[in-house]
mmCIF file of C-alpha atoms and ligand atoms in Angstrom:
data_model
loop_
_atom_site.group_PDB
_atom_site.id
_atom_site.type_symbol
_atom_site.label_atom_id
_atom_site.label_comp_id
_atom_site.label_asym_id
_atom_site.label_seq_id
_atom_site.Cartn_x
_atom_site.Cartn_y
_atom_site.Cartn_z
ATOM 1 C CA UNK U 1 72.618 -21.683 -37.733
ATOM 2 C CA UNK U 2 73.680 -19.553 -34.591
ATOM 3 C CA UNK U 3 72.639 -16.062 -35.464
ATOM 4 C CA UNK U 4 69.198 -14.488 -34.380
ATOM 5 C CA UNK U 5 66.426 -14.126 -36.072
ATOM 6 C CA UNK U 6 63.732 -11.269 -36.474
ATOM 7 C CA UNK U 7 60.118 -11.787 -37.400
ATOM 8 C CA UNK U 8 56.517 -10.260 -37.068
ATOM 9 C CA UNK U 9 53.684 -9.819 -37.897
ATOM 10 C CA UNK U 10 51.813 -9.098 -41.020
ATOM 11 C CA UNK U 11 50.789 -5.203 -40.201
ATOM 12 C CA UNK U 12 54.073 -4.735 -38.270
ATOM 13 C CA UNK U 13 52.734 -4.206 -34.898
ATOM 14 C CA UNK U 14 54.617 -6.953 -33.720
ATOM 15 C CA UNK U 15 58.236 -7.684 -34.086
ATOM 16 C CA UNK U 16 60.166 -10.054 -32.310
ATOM 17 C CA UNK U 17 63.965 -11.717 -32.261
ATOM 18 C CA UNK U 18 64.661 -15.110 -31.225
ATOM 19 C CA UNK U 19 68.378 -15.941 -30.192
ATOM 20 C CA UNK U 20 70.131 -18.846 -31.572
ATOM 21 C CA UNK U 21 68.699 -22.126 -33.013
ATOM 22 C CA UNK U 22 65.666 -23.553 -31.772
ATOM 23 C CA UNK U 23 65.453 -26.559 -30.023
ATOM 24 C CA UNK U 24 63.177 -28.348 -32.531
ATOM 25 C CA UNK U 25 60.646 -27.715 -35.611
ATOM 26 C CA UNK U 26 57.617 -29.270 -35.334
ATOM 27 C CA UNK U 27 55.896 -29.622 -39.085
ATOM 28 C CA UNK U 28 52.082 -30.805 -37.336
ATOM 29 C CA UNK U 29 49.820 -32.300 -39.701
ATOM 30 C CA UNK U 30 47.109 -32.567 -37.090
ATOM 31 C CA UNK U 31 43.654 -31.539 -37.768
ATOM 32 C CA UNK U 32 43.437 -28.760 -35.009
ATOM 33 C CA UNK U 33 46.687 -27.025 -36.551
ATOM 34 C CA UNK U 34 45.105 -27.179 -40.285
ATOM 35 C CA UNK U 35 42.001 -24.991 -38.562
ATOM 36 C CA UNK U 36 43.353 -22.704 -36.923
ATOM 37 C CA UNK U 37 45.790 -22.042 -39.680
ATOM 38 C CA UNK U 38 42.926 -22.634 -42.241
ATOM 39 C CA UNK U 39 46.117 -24.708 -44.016
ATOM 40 C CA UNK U 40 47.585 -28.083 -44.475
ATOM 41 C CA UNK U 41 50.043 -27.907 -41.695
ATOM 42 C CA UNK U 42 51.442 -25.516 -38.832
ATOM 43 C CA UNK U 43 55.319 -24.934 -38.691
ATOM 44 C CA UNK U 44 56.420 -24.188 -35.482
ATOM 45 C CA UNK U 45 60.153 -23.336 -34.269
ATOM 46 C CA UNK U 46 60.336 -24.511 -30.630
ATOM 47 C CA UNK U 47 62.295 -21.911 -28.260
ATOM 48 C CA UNK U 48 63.065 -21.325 -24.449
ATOM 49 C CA UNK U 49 60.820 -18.327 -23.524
ATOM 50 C CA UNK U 50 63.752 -16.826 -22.439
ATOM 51 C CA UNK U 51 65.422 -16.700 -26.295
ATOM 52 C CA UNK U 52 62.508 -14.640 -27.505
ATOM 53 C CA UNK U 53 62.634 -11.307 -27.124
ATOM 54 C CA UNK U 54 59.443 -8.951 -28.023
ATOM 55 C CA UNK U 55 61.128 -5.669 -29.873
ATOM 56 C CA UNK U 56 57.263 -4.128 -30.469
ATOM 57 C CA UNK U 57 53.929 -4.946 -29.764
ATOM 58 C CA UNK U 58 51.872 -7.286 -26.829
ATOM 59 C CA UNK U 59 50.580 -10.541 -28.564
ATOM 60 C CA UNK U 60 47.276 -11.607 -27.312
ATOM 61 C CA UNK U 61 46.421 -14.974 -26.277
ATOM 62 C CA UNK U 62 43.479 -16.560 -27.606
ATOM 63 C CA UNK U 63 42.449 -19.855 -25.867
ATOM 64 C CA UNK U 64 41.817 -23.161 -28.294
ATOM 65 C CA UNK U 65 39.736 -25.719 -27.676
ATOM 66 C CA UNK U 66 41.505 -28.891 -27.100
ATOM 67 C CA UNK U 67 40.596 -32.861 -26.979
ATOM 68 C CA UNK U 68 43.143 -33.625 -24.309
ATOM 69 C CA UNK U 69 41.800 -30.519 -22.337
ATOM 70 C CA UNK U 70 45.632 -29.989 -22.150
ATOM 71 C CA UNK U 71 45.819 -25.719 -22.468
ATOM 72 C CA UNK U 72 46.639 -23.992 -25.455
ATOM 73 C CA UNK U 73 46.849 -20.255 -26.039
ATOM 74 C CA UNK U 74 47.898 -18.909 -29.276
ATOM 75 C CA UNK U 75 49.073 -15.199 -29.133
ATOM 76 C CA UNK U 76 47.878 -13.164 -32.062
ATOM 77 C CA UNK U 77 49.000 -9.584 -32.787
ATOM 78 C CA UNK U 78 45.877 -7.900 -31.493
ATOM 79 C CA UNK U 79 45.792 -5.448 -34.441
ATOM 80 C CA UNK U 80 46.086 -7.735 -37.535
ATOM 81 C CA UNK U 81 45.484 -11.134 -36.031
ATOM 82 C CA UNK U 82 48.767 -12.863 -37.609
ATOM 83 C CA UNK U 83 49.969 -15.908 -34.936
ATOM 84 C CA UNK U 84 53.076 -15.482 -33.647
ATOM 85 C CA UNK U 85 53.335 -18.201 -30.845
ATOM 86 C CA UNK U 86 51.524 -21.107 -29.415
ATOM 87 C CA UNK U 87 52.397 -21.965 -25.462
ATOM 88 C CA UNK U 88 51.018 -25.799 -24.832
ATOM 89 C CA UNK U 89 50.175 -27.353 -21.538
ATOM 90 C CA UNK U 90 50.335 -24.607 -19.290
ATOM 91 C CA UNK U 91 53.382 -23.832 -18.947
ATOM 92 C CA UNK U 92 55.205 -20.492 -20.427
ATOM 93 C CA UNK U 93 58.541 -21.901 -20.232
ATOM 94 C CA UNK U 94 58.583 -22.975 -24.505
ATOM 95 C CA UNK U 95 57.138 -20.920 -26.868
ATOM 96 C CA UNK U 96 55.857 -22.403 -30.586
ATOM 97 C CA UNK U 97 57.472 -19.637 -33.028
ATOM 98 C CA UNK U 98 55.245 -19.838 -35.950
ATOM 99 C CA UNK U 99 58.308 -20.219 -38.238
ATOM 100 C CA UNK U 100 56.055 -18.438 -41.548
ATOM 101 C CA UNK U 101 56.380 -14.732 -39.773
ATOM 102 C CA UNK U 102 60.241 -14.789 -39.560
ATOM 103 C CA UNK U 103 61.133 -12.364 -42.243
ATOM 104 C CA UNK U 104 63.396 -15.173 -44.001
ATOM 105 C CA UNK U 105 61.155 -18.333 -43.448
ATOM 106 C CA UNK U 106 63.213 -20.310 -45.447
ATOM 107 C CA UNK U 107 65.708 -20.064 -42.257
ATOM 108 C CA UNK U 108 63.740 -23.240 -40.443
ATOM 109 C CA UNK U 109 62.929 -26.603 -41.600
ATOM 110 C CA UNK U 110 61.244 -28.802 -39.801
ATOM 111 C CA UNK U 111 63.414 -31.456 -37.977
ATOM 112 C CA UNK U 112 60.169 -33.746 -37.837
ATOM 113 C CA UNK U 113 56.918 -34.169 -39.107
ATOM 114 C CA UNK U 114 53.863 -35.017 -36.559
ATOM 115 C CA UNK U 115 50.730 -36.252 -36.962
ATOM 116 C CA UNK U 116 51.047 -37.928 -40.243
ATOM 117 C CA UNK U 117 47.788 -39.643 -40.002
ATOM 118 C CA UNK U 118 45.937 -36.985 -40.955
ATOM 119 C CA UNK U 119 48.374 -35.026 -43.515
ATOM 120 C CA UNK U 120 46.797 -33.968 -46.658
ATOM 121 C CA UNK U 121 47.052 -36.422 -49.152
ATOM 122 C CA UNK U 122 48.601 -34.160 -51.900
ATOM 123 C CA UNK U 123 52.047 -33.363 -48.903
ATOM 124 C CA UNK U 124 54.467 -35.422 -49.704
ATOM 125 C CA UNK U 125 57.467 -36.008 -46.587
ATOM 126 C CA UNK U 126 61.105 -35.942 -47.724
ATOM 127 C CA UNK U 127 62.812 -39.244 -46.847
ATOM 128 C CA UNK U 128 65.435 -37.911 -44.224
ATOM 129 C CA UNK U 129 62.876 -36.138 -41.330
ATOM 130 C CA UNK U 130 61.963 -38.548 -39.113
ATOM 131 C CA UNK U 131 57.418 -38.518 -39.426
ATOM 132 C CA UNK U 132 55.149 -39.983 -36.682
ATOM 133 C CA UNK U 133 51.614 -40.811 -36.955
ATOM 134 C CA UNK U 134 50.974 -38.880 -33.825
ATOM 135 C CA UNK U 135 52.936 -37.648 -31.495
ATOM 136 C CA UNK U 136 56.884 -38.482 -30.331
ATOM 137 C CA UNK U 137 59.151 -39.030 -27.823
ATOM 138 C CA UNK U 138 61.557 -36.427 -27.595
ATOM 139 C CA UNK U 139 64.413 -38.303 -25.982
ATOM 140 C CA UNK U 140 64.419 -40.472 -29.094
ATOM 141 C CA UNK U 141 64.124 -37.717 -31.511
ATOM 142 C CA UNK U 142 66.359 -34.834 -30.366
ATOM 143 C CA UNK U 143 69.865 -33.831 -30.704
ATOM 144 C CA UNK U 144 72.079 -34.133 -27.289
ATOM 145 C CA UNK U 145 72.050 -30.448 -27.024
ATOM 146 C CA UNK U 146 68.213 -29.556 -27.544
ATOM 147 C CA UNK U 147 67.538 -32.460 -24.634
ATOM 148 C CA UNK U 148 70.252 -30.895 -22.691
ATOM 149 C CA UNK U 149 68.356 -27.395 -23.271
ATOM 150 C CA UNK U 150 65.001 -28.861 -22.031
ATOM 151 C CA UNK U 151 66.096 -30.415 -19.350
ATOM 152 C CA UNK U 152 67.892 -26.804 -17.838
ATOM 153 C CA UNK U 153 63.817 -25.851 -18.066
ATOM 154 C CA UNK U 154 61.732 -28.462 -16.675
ATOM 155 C CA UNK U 155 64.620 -30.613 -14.675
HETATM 156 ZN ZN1 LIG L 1 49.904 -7.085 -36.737
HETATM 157 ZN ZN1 LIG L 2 48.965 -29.887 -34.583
#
């Protein structure tokens, strides 16, 4: 999967492209992703800022409360609302694609599931994606060439 991909929102406001293949796909069970999506999980295609490119529109960021008191802003077209992105921990660098406004979101699966411990009961995870109770550890986790990409943006 090398070609780009275009997405949006759900009033059209917003429309954005993302070059390449992501790094990662975070499927997070956690409880804070099933609010804020008011669903059982959040799907979320992990990109260098740099790979997404805004065609229309200027996301807003709303600030979540967190336990860690780590920062995270999820950026919402400011006409219909629909999340586009989540940034995490201050930094701008990675951007969370919410992988359900591509226009094909069949295009991403997720490459691992997080947070298992609190997954709905009724979601069951297919054999071959690695799942972790909570978080991971990257370097364990990730192909050669998504490490290789991370470490060109944070050394
Ligand atoms: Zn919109
Ligand atoms: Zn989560």
């Amino acid at each position: 999967m090398n070609e780009d991909l275009l997405g949006g929102c759900a009033c059209g406001a917003v429309r954005y492209r993302v070059a390449g293949p992501p790094m990662f796909v975070h499927c997070c069970h956690c409880l804070d992703c099933q609010r804020q999506t008011g669903s059982a999980f959040v799907l979320n295609a992990l990109y260098e800022t740099a790979r997404v490119e805004l065609l229309a529109g200027a996301p807003a960021r709303f600030e979540m409360p967190t336990d860690s008191g780590r920062a995270h802003g999820i950026y919402r077209c400011p006409t219909c609302g629909t999340a586009i992105w989540s940034e995490y921990g201050g930094t701008d660098k990675v951007r969370f694609m919410r992988v359900g406004t591509l226009d094909d979101p069949k295009a991403l699966a997720p490459t691992v599931h997080i947070y298992t411990r609190t997954k709905q009961p009724w979601v069951a995870l297919p054999p071959d994606v690695p799942a972790f109770e909570a978080y991971y550890d990257a370097k364990k986790v990730w192909p050669p060439e998504s490490l290789a990409r991370r470490k060109a943006l944070f050394g």
